Coordinates of C-alpha atoms in Angstrom, one line a residue:
Chain A
X1 CA 0.0 0.0 0.0
X2 CA 2.9 2.4 0.6
X3 CA 3.3 2.5 -3.2
X4 CA 0.5 5.2 -3.2
X5 CA 2.5 7.2 -0.7
X6 CA 5.6 7.0 -2.9
X7 CA 3.7 8.0 -6.0
X8 CA 2.1 11.0 -4.2
X9 CA 5.6 12.2 -3.2
X10 CA 6.8 11.8 -6.7
X11 CA 3.8 13.8 -7.9
X12 CA 4.6 16.6 -5.4
X13 CA 8.2 16.7 -6.6
X14 CA 7.2 16.7 -10.3
X15 CA 4.6 19.4 -9.8
X16 CA 7.0 21.5 -7.8
X17 CA 9.6 21.2 -10.6
X18 CA 7.0 22.2 -13.2
X19 CA 5.9 25.1 -11.0
X20 CA 9.5 26.3 -10.7
X21 CA 10.0 26.0 -14.4
X22 CA 6.8 27.9 -15.1
X23 CA 7.4 30.6 -12.5
X24 CA 10.9 31.4 -13.8
X25 CA 10.1 30.7 -17.5
X26 CA 9.1 33.0 -20.4
X27 CA 5.3 33.2 -19.8
X28 CA 5.5 33.9 -16.1
X29 CA 3.4 37.0 -16.2
X30 CA 0.5 35.6 -18.2
X31 CA -2.8 35.2 -16.6
X32 CA -2.8 31.4 -17.4
X33 CA 0.4 30.9 -15.5
X34 CA -0.8 32.9 -12.6
X35 CA -3.8 30.6 -12.3
X36 CA -2.1 27.3 -13.1
X37 CA 0.8 27.6 -10.6
X38 CA -1.3 28.0 -7.4
X39 CA -3.9 25.5 -8.7
X40 CA -1.1 22.9 -9.3
X41 CA 0.3 23.6 -5.9
X42 CA -3.1 23.1 -4.2
X43 CA -3.7 19.9 -6.2
X44 CA -0.3 18.5 -5.2
X45 CA -1.1 19.1 -1.6
X46 CA -4.3 17.2 -2.0
X47 CA -2.5 14.4 -3.7
X48 CA 0.1 14.2 -0.8
X49 CA -2.8 14.2 1.7
X50 CA -4.4 11.4 -0.1
X51 CA -1.1 9.5 -0.4
X52 CA -0.3 9.9 3.3
X53 CA -3.8 8.8 4.5
X54 CA -4.1 5.8 2.1
X55 CA -0.5 4.8 1.7
X56 CA 0.4 4.9 5.4
X57 CA -3.0 3.6 6.5
X58 CA -3.9 6.6 8.7
X59 CA -7.2 5.7 10.4
X60 CA -10.3 7.7 9.3
X61 CA -10.9 8.9 12.9
X62 CA -7.7 10.9 12.8
X63 CA -7.5 12.2 9.2
X64 CA -9.9 11.0 6.5
X65 CA -8.6 11.0 2.9
X66 CA -9.8 13.8 0.5
X67 CA -11.6 11.2 -1.6
X68 CA -13.5 9.9 1.4
X69 CA -14.5 13.4 2.4
X70 CA -15.7 14.1 -1.2
X71 CA -17.8 10.9 -1.1
X72 CA -19.4 11.9 2.2
X73 CA -20.0 15.3 0.8
X74 CA -21.8 13.9 -2.2
X75 CA -23.8 11.3 -0.2
X76 CA -25.0 13.9 2.3
X77 CA -25.8 16.9 0.1
X78 CA -29.3 17.1 1.5
X79 CA -28.2 17.3 5.2
X80 CA -25.4 19.7 4.3
X81 CA -27.8 22.0 2.4
X82 CA -30.2 22.1 5.4
X83 CA -27.3 22.9 7.7
X84 CA -26.1 25.6 5.3
X85 CA -29.5 27.2 5.2
X86 CA -29.9 27.1 9.0
X87 CA -26.5 28.5 9.8
X88 CA -25.5 30.7 6.8
X89 CA -28.8 32.0 5.3
X90 CA -30.8 32.3 8.5
X91 CA -28.1 33.1 11.0
X92 CA -25.0 34.6 9.4
X93 CA -26.5 36.4 6.5
X94 CA -29.4 38.1 8.4
X95 CA -27.1 39.0 11.3
X96 CA -24.5 40.4 8.8
X97 CA -27.1 42.6 7.0
X98 CA -28.6 43.9 10.3
X99 CA -25.1 44.5 11.8
X100 CA -23.8 46.2 8.7
X101 CA -26.8 48.6 8.5
X102 CA -26.7 49.4 12.2
X103 CA -23.0 50.1 12.1
X104 CA -23.3 52.2 9.0
X105 CA -26.1 54.4 10.6
X106 CA -24.3 54.7 13.8
X107 CA -21.1 55.7 11.9
X108 CA -23.1 58.5 10.1
X109 CA -24.3 59.8 13.5
X110 CA -20.9 59.6 15.1
X111 CA -19.4 61.4 12.2
X112 CA -21.6 64.5 12.8
X113 CA -20.0 65.1 16.3
X114 CA -16.3 65.4 16.7
X115 CA -16.6 64.7 20.4
X116 CA -18.5 61.4 19.8
X117 CA -16.0 60.4 17.2
X118 CA -13.0 60.9 19.5
X119 CA -14.8 59.0 22.2
X120 CA -16.2 56.1 20.2
X121 CA -13.3 55.4 17.9
X122 CA -10.9 54.1 20.6
X123 CA -13.7 52.2 22.3
X124 CA -14.7 50.7 18.9
X125 CA -11.1 49.8 18.1
X126 CA -10.8 48.2 21.5
X127 CA -14.0 46.2 21.0
X128 CA -12.9 45.0 17.6
X129 CA -9.8 43.4 19.2
X130 CA -11.8 41.6 21.9
X131 CA -12.7 38.0 21.8
X132 CA -16.4 38.8 21.1
X133 CA -17.3 35.2 20.4
X134 CA -17.4 34.9 24.2
X135 CA -20.8 36.6 24.3
X136 CA -22.2 33.7 22.4
X137 CA -23.4 31.8 25.5
X138 CA -25.1 34.9 26.8
X139 CA -26.9 35.7 23.6
X140 CA -28.0 32.1 23.2
X141 CA -29.5 32.3 26.7
X142 CA -31.4 35.5 25.8
X143 CA -32.6 34.8 22.3
X144 CA -33.1 31.0 22.4
X145 CA -31.6 28.1 20.4
X146 CA -32.9 29.0 17.0
X147 CA -31.3 31.3 14.4
X148 CA -32.2 34.6 16.3
X149 CA -29.4 34.1 18.8
X150 CA -26.9 33.3 16.0
X151 CA -27.9 36.4 14.1
X152 CA -27.5 38.4 17.3
X153 CA -24.0 37.1 17.8
X154 CA -23.2 37.9 14.2
X155 CA -24.6 41.5 14.6
X156 CA -22.3 42.2 17.6
X157 CA -19.3 40.6 15.8
X158 CA -19.6 42.5 12.6
X159 CA -20.7 45.8 14.2
X160 CA -17.4 47.2 15.4
X161 CA -15.1 46.5 12.4
X162 CA -17.7 48.1 10.0
X163 CA -18.3 51.0 12.4
X164 CA -14.6 51.8 12.8
X165 CA -13.9 51.5 9.1
X166 CA -16.8 53.6 8.1
X167 CA -16.0 56.4 10.5
X168 CA -12.4 56.3 9.2
X169 CA -13.7 56.4 5.7
X170 CA -15.9 59.4 6.3
X171 CA -12.8 61.3 7.2
X172 CA -10.9 60.3 4.1
X173 CA -11.7 63.3 2.0
X174 CA -9.1 66.0 2.1
X175 CA -9.5 69.7 2.9
X176 CA -9.3 70.8 -0.8
X177 CA -12.2 68.5 -1.8
X178 CA -14.4 69.7 1.1
X179 CA -13.6 73.3 0.3
X180 CA -14.7 72.7 -3.2
X181 CA -18.1 71.4 -2.0
X182 CA -18.3 74.5 0.2
X183 CA -17.7 76.8 -2.8
X184 CA -20.5 75.0 -4.6
X185 CA -22.7 75.9 -1.6
X186 CA -23.4 72.2 -1.0
X187 CA -25.3 71.5 2.2
X188 CA -24.4 68.6 4.6
X189 CA -26.5 66.0 2.7
X190 CA -25.2 67.0 -0.7
X191 CA -21.6 66.8 0.3
X192 CA -22.3 63.6 2.2
X193 CA -23.9 61.9 -0.8
X194 CA -21.7 63.2 -3.6
X195 CA -18.3 63.5 -2.0
X196 CA -17.9 61.8 1.4
X197 CA -19.8 58.6 1.0
X198 CA -18.2 57.7 -2.3
X199 CA -14.8 58.5 -0.8
X200 CA -15.6 56.3 2.2
X201 CA -16.5 53.3 0.1
X202 CA -13.1 51.7 0.0
X203 CA -12.9 51.8 3.8
X204 CA -16.5 50.6 4.2
X205 CA -15.8 47.6 1.9
X206 CA -12.7 46.8 3.8
X207 CA -14.8 46.5 7.0
X208 CA -17.5 44.5 5.1
X209 CA -14.9 42.1 3.7
X210 CA -13.3 41.5 7.2
X211 CA -16.8 40.9 8.5
X212 CA -17.7 38.1 6.1
X213 CA -15.4 35.6 7.8
X214 CA -16.4 36.9 11.2
X215 CA -20.1 36.4 10.4
X216 CA -19.6 32.8 9.5
X217 CA -17.4 32.1 12.6
X218 CA -19.9 33.8 14.9
X219 CA -22.8 31.8 13.5
X220 CA -20.9 28.5 13.8
X221 CA -19.4 29.0 17.2
X222 CA -22.8 30.2 18.6
X223 CA -24.2 26.8 17.7
X224 CA -21.7 25.1 20.0
X225 CA -23.7 26.6 22.9
X226 CA -27.1 25.3 21.8
X227 CA -28.9 25.0 18.5
X228 CA -31.9 23.2 16.9
X229 CA -30.9 19.8 15.5
X230 CA -29.5 21.2 12.3
X231 CA -26.8 23.7 11.5
X232 CA -23.1 23.6 10.7
X233 CA -21.9 24.2 14.2
X234 CA -24.3 21.6 15.6
X235 CA -23.3 19.0 13.0
X236 CA -19.6 19.6 13.6
X237 CA -19.9 19.3 17.4
X238 CA -22.1 16.1 17.3
X239 CA -20.1 14.4 14.5
X240 CA -16.9 15.1 16.4
X241 CA -18.5 13.4 19.3
X242 CA -19.2 10.3 17.2
X243 CA -15.7 10.5 15.6
X244 CA -17.3 10.7 12.2
X245 CA -14.6 13.0 10.9
X246 CA -15.4 12.6 7.2
X247 CA -18.7 14.3 7.9
X248 CA -17.0 17.0 9.9
X249 CA -14.6 17.7 7.0
X250 CA -17.5 17.7 4.6
X251 CA -19.1 20.4 6.8
X252 CA -15.8 22.3 6.8
X253 CA -15.7 22.1 3.0
X254 CA -19.2 23.7 2.9
X255 CA -18.0 26.4 5.3
X256 CA -14.9 27.0 3.1
X257 CA -17.0 27.3 0.0
X258 CA -19.6 29.5 1.7
X259 CA -16.9 31.7 3.2
X260 CA -15.0 32.2 0.0
X261 CA -18.2 32.7 -2.1
X262 CA -19.4 35.3 0.4
X263 CA -16.1 37.1 0.4
X264 CA -15.9 36.9 -3.4
X265 CA -19.4 38.4 -3.7
X266 CA -18.6 41.3 -1.4
X267 CA -15.3 41.9 -3.3
X268 CA -17.2 41.8 -6.6
X269 CA -19.7 44.4 -5.4
X270 CA -16.7 46.5 -4.2
X271 CA -15.1 46.4 -7.6
X272 CA -18.3 47.7 -9.1
X273 CA -18.9 50.4 -6.5
X274 CA -15.3 51.6 -6.2
X275 CA -14.3 51.2 -9.8
X276 CA -12.5 54.6 -9.6
X277 CA -10.1 53.6 -6.8
X278 CA -6.4 52.9 -7.8
X279 CA -6.5 49.4 -6.3
X280 CA -9.4 48.5 -8.6
X281 CA -7.9 49.7 -11.9
X282 CA -7.0 46.9 -14.1
X283 CA -3.3 46.3 -13.9
X284 CA -1.4 46.9 -17.1
Chain B
X1 CA -3.1 65.8 16.6
X2 CA -6.0 67.1 18.6
X3 CA -7.7 70.4 18.0
X4 CA -7.1 71.4 21.6
X5 CA -3.4 71.5 21.0
X6 CA -3.7 73.4 17.8
X7 CA -5.9 76.1 19.2
X8 CA -3.5 76.9 22.1
X9 CA -2.3 80.4 21.7
X10 CA 1.5 80.9 21.3
X11 CA 3.2 81.6 24.6
X12 CA 0.8 79.5 26.7
X13 CA 2.6 77.2 29.0
X14 CA 3.7 73.9 27.5
X15 CA 2.4 71.9 30.4
X16 CA -1.1 73.4 30.1
X17 CA -1.2 72.6 26.4
X18 CA 0.0 69.1 27.0
X19 CA -2.7 68.6 29.8
X20 CA -5.4 69.9 27.5
X21 CA -4.1 67.6 24.7
X22 CA -4.4 64.6 27.1
X23 CA -7.9 65.7 28.3
X24 CA -9.0 66.1 24.6
X25 CA -8.1 62.5 24.1
X26 CA -9.3 61.0 27.4
X27 CA -12.5 62.9 28.2
X28 CA -14.5 61.8 25.2
X29 CA -13.5 58.2 25.8
X30 CA -14.5 58.4 29.5
X31 CA -17.8 60.0 28.6
X32 CA -18.6 57.2 26.1
X33 CA -17.6 54.5 28.6
X34 CA -19.8 56.2 31.3
X35 CA -22.7 56.4 28.9
X36 CA -22.3 52.6 28.2
X37 CA -22.3 51.8 31.9
X38 CA -25.4 53.9 32.5
X39 CA -27.2 52.3 29.6
X40 CA -26.2 48.9 31.0
X41 CA -27.8 49.8 34.4
X42 CA -30.9 51.0 32.7
X43 CA -31.1 47.8 30.5
X44 CA -30.8 45.6 33.7
X45 CA -34.2 46.7 34.9
X46 CA -36.4 45.5 32.1
X47 CA -34.2 42.5 31.5
X48 CA -34.5 41.2 35.0
X49 CA -37.9 42.5 36.1
X50 CA -39.9 39.3 35.5
X51 CA -37.7 37.2 37.8
X52 CA -37.6 40.0 40.4
X53 CA -41.4 40.2 40.4
X54 CA -41.7 36.4 40.8
X55 CA -39.3 36.5 43.8
X56 CA -41.1 39.5 45.3
X57 CA -44.5 37.7 45.0
X58 CA -43.0 34.6 46.7
X59 CA -41.9 36.9 49.5
X60 CA -45.5 38.1 49.9
X61 CA -45.5 41.4 48.0
X62 CA -48.5 42.5 46.0
X63 CA -47.7 42.6 42.3
X64 CA -49.6 44.3 39.5
X65 CA -50.8 42.2 37.5
X66 CA -51.1 39.4 40.1
X67 CA -51.1 36.3 37.9
X68 CA -47.8 34.8 36.6
X69 CA -49.3 33.9 33.2
X70 CA -50.3 37.5 32.6
X71 CA -46.9 38.7 33.5
X72 CA -45.2 36.2 31.2
X73 CA -47.0 37.7 28.2
X74 CA -46.7 41.3 29.3
X75 CA -43.9 43.5 28.0
X76 CA -41.0 44.0 30.3
X77 CA -41.0 47.8 30.2
X78 CA -44.8 47.8 31.0
X79 CA -44.1 45.7 34.0
X80 CA -41.4 48.2 35.2
X81 CA -43.8 51.1 34.8
X82 CA -46.5 49.3 36.8
X83 CA -44.2 48.0 39.6
X84 CA -41.6 50.8 40.0
X85 CA -41.0 49.9 43.7
X86 CA -39.4 46.5 42.7
X87 CA -37.0 48.0 40.1
X88 CA -34.1 48.1 42.6
X89 CA -34.4 44.4 43.1
X90 CA -33.4 43.8 39.5
X91 CA -29.8 44.9 40.2
X92 CA -28.9 42.4 42.9
X93 CA -30.2 39.0 41.8
X94 CA -28.3 35.8 42.1
X95 CA -28.8 34.6 38.6
X96 CA -29.9 37.6 36.6
X97 CA -30.4 37.5 32.8
X98 CA -28.2 40.6 32.7
X99 CA -26.1 41.1 35.7
X100 CA -25.5 44.7 36.8
X101 CA -21.9 46.1 36.4
X102 CA -21.3 46.2 40.1
X103 CA -22.2 42.5 40.3
X104 CA -19.7 41.6 37.6
X105 CA -17.1 43.8 39.3
X106 CA -17.7 42.1 42.6
X107 CA -17.4 38.6 41.0
X108 CA -14.2 39.7 39.3
X109 CA -12.7 40.9 42.5
X110 CA -13.9 37.8 44.4
X111 CA -12.2 35.5 41.9
X112 CA -9.0 37.5 41.5
X113 CA -8.0 39.9 44.2
X114 CA -10.0 38.2 46.9
X115 CA -8.4 34.9 46.1
X116 CA -4.9 36.5 46.2
X117 CA -5.7 38.0 49.7
X118 CA -6.7 34.5 50.9
X119 CA -3.4 33.1 49.5
X120 CA -5.2 30.9 46.9
X121 CA -4.3 32.8 43.7
X122 CA -3.9 29.5 41.7
X123 CA -6.8 27.6 43.1
X124 CA -9.2 26.2 40.5
X125 CA -11.9 28.7 41.5
X126 CA -9.7 31.6 40.8
X127 CA -9.9 33.5 37.5
X128 CA -6.2 34.1 37.7
X129 CA -5.6 30.4 37.3
X130 CA -8.0 30.2 34.3
X131 CA -6.6 33.3 32.7
X132 CA -3.1 31.9 33.2
X133 CA -4.1 28.7 31.4
X134 CA -5.5 30.7 28.5
X135 CA -2.6 33.1 28.5
X136 CA 0.0 30.3 28.2
X137 CA -1.8 28.6 25.3
X138 CA -2.2 32.0 23.6
X139 CA 1.4 33.1 23.9
X140 CA 2.8 29.7 23.0
X141 CA 0.6 29.5 19.9
X142 CA 1.3 33.1 19.0
X143 CA 5.0 32.6 19.1
X144 CA 4.8 29.5 16.9
X145 CA 2.4 31.3 14.5
X146 CA 4.5 34.4 14.3
X147 CA 7.8 32.6 13.7
X148 CA 6.2 30.4 11.0
X149 CA 4.4 33.4 9.5
X150 CA 7.6 35.5 9.3
X151 CA 9.5 32.5 7.8
X152 CA 6.8 32.0 5.1
X153 CA 6.8 35.7 4.3
X154 CA 10.6 35.7 3.9
X155 CA 10.2 32.8 1.5
X156 CA 7.4 34.4 -0.4
X157 CA 9.3 37.6 -0.9
X158 CA 12.5 35.9 -2.0
X159 CA 11.1 33.1 -4.2
X160 CA 8.9 33.7 -7.2
X161 CA 7.5 30.2 -7.1
X162 CA 6.4 30.5 -3.5
X163 CA 4.9 33.9 -4.2
X164 CA 2.9 32.5 -7.1
X165 CA 1.9 29.2 -5.6
X166 CA 1.4 29.9 -1.8
X167 CA 0.3 33.6 -1.7
X168 CA -3.1 33.0 -3.3
X169 CA -3.8 30.2 -0.8
X170 CA -2.7 32.3 2.1
X171 CA -5.1 35.0 1.1
X172 CA -7.9 32.5 0.3
X173 CA -7.5 30.8 3.7
X174 CA -8.4 34.1 5.4
X175 CA -11.9 33.8 3.9
X176 CA -12.5 30.4 5.5
X177 CA -13.9 30.2 9.0
X178 CA -10.9 28.3 10.4
X179 CA -12.3 28.6 14.0
X180 CA -15.0 26.0 13.1
X181 CA -12.3 23.3 12.9
X182 CA -11.0 24.1 16.4
X183 CA -13.1 21.4 18.3
X184 CA -12.1 18.8 15.8
X185 CA -8.4 19.5 16.1
X186 CA -8.7 19.3 19.9
X187 CA -10.6 16.0 19.9
X188 CA -8.4 14.4 17.2
X189 CA -5.2 15.4 19.0
X190 CA -6.7 14.1 22.3
X191 CA -7.5 10.8 20.7
X192 CA -3.9 10.5 19.4
X193 CA -2.7 11.2 23.0
X194 CA -1.6 14.9 22.6
X195 CA -3.3 16.8 25.4
X196 CA -2.8 19.9 27.5
X197 CA -1.4 23.0 26.1
X198 CA -0.3 22.0 22.6
X199 CA -3.7 21.4 20.9
X200 CA -4.9 24.8 21.9
X201 CA -1.6 26.4 21.1
X202 CA -1.8 24.9 17.6
X203 CA -5.2 26.5 17.0
X204 CA -3.8 29.8 18.2
X205 CA -0.8 29.4 16.0
X206 CA -2.9 28.6 13.0
X207 CA -5.1 31.7 13.5
X208 CA -2.2 34.1 14.1
X209 CA -0.1 32.6 11.3
X210 CA -2.0 34.2 8.3
X211 CA -2.3 37.8 9.5
X212 CA 1.4 37.8 10.2
X213 CA 2.3 36.3 6.8
X214 CA 0.2 38.7 4.9
X215 CA 1.4 41.7 6.9
X216 CA 5.0 40.8 6.7
X217 CA 4.9 40.2 2.9
X218 CA 3.5 43.7 2.6
X219 CA 6.1 45.0 4.9
X220 CA 9.1 43.3 3.3
X221 CA 7.9 44.7 0.0
X222 CA 7.4 48.2 1.3
X223 CA 10.8 49.6 0.3
X224 CA 10.3 51.5 -3.0
X225 CA 12.4 50.9 -6.1
X226 CA 14.5 53.9 -5.4
X227 CA 15.7 52.5 -2.2
X228 CA 16.3 49.1 -3.7
X229 CA 18.2 50.7 -6.6
X230 CA 20.4 52.5 -4.1
X231 CA 21.4 49.2 -2.5
X232 CA 22.1 47.8 -5.9
X233 CA 24.5 50.7 -6.6
X234 CA 26.2 49.7 -3.4
X235 CA 26.5 46.2 -4.8
X236 CA 24.6 44.8 -1.8
X237 CA 23.9 41.1 -1.8
X238 CA 20.4 39.8 -1.2
X239 CA 21.0 39.0 2.4
X240 CA 22.5 42.5 3.0
X241 CA 19.4 44.0 1.3
X242 CA 17.2 41.9 3.5
X243 CA 18.9 42.8 6.8
X244 CA 19.6 46.4 6.1
X245 CA 16.6 47.5 4.1
X246 CA 13.7 45.1 3.9
X247 CA 13.6 44.0 7.5
X248 CA 13.9 47.4 9.1
X249 CA 11.3 48.8 6.7
X250 CA 8.9 46.0 7.5
X251 CA 8.8 46.8 11.3
X252 CA 5.6 49.0 11.4
X253 CA 3.8 46.3 9.4
X254 CA 5.3 43.6 11.6
X255 CA 3.9 45.1 14.8
X256 CA 0.5 45.9 13.3
X257 CA 0.1 42.3 12.1
X258 CA 1.3 41.0 15.5
X259 CA -1.5 42.9 17.2
X260 CA -4.0 41.3 14.9
X261 CA -2.4 37.9 15.3
X262 CA -2.4 38.2 19.1
X263 CA -6.1 39.0 19.2
X264 CA -6.8 36.1 16.9
X265 CA -4.6 33.8 19.0
X266 CA -6.6 34.7 22.1
X267 CA -9.9 33.9 20.4
X268 CA -8.4 30.6 19.2
X269 CA -7.3 29.6 22.7
X270 CA -10.7 30.5 24.2
X271 CA -12.6 28.6 21.6
X272 CA -10.1 25.7 21.8
X273 CA -10.9 25.4 25.5
X274 CA -14.6 24.8 24.9
X275 CA -14.8 21.2 23.5
X276 CA -12.4 19.6 26.0
X277 CA -15.2 19.3 28.6
X278 CA -14.7 22.7 30.3
X279 CA -11.7 21.7 32.4
X280 CA -9.6 24.9 32.7
X281 CA -9.2 28.3 31.0
X282 CA -11.5 31.2 30.3
X283 CA -13.3 29.4 27.5
X284 CA -14.1 26.6 30.0
X285 CA -15.4 29.2 32.5
X286 CA -17.7 30.5 29.7
X287 CA -19.0 27.1 28.9
X288 CA -19.4 26.0 32.5
X289 CA -21.3 29.2 33.3
X290 CA -23.6 28.7 30.3
X291 CA -24.3 25.0 31.4
X292 CA -25.2 26.0 35.0
X293 CA -26.8 29.3 34.3
X294 CA -24.2 31.2 36.2
X295 CA -24.5 34.5 34.3
X296 CA -22.4 36.5 36.6
X297 CA -19.6 34.0 36.1
X298 CA -19.9 34.2 32.3
X299 CA -19.7 38.0 32.4
X300 CA -16.7 37.9 34.7
X301 CA -14.9 35.5 32.4
X302 CA -15.8 37.7 29.5
X303 CA -14.3 40.7 31.2
X304 CA -11.2 38.8 32.2
X305 CA -10.8 37.8 28.5
X306 CA -11.2 41.4 27.5
X307 CA -8.6 42.5 30.0
X308 CA -6.2 39.9 28.8
X309 CA -6.7 41.0 25.2
X310 CA -6.1 44.6 26.2
X311 CA -3.0 43.8 28.2
X312 CA -1.5 41.6 25.4
X313 CA -2.3 44.0 22.5
X314 CA -1.2 46.9 24.7
X315 CA 2.1 45.2 25.5
X316 CA 2.8 44.8 21.8
X317 CA 1.8 48.4 21.2
X318 CA 4.3 49.5 23.9
X319 CA 7.1 47.5 22.4
X320 CA 6.1 48.9 19.0
X321 CA 6.3 52.5 20.2
X322 CA 9.7 52.0 21.9
X323 CA 11.2 50.1 18.9
X324 CA 10.0 52.5 16.3
X325 CA 11.2 55.5 18.3
X326 CA 14.6 53.9 18.6
X327 CA 14.6 53.3 14.9
X328 CA 13.5 56.8 14.1
X329 CA 10.2 55.7 12.5
X330 CA 7.8 57.0 15.2
X331 CA 4.9 58.9 13.7

């Protein structure tokens, strides 16, 4: 059986050699190479994983092989979909939207008062560095086991990063631009809508992007403290208890796909909204 | 720069200006914190009123409305308005839904300072003991993660293959909720026979690893082409360029990403303590409090965690200021 292990190592070496050749070769700046090199690296990691688990006979309760995880994933799509809807759509997404809107409105209010801004920014920065997941047991106690408590945890987790970033962003215009608005006799709302909000958007999206991962983490971790009999966090904790690790990994695969897709979606919206920003201009 | 300093007329004493500068920074924060505490006290009354009324009724007081079923369906604020005399009882319950700040403070003191005074600072009922367990896992994992992260960043900056192959995965891995794997890592490592500090530290390391990598890659690349060209005209080797230009230039990024990594490491350690059956650590205190309905204990553990985070991040900040000032890079 250890043949498989040897072959997987051979594949890793061959793929690495190919990658080195491609990365230092002629077409190293082409889009295709930029895609193929990381993809090949990821694939070779998967192959080595498979080779180690199969070739060296690692028991499935310690580390299941990628192929076994994929089989479990395909066999349980219905359960996984229900968990996904419970945790992501009901808990994380609703909490994310509520938290983002609340943070945005509070940021607009805070921005109007210099005193409030100087008081709230350090507090917000401090809160953003705290282990906020710790409030999960309290909120589960208050809002019950269903998605409401998960959404509440997510609201608190995403609130401060978005608040701090939005307040920073609203200060991002420089004196010259604000003076120009004054010479146009623009009132507060006009200058907010036409100058300061658009200028704040790169900061706002920075906060929104950071929060995508936090939202998913918050919803999953909150389920460890109590949940209905579905949900990704519930499934992970119960299947770990049964040592059915292939199911746990399938759930992690779902979380990874959901997390990347969510992040990718927010990044896509960002590239549409802030098309004018230097970091969004197409390179070359 | 605060406005208070700018508006000081020339010739005013420097001490006064400095005092006003500090006040300009501290007073708003204090006001906001005071407002939060006041809001907290106000929120305690409707949150705890139902339990308080039930207890008062058992003690023989007359409650409006008298039946428990009516009270269950009534709104909390309405109950407060109809029974104002029982509002004070909401702030001193044994198991409140929302403990008042002074209750949390008392619990914190009882489990830290009070334990020290009785000479039992490291007993299992002391928060100092639990905070120490969490702290050691956090710092251990943070050191592993930072060393690995810096190493990977140096590799990425110096090798085109690693940059092209590893960097996209390092960035993509940030979008994945890694924390969800924490219980599995703990249980699996336990079943292999690895217990104690190491499993938690590994989760902390994994969480602090990526922020440090991404920040350091940015930092090591921060010298502009003019500076790199200068070292080229000096005929500097790659290692000389690294030690004399890239590494010093990366220091601001290094400290900033260390702060993020430290906060992430603490979260990792706390979550890592939950699935082991609530034995020791702040995460275990949270879980035990949630199992037994000890809300005051949960809040005390939460504040201990916040304090720990503040101390750890603050320590890095202090080292950052001292180092950057010595290097002449302080803002």
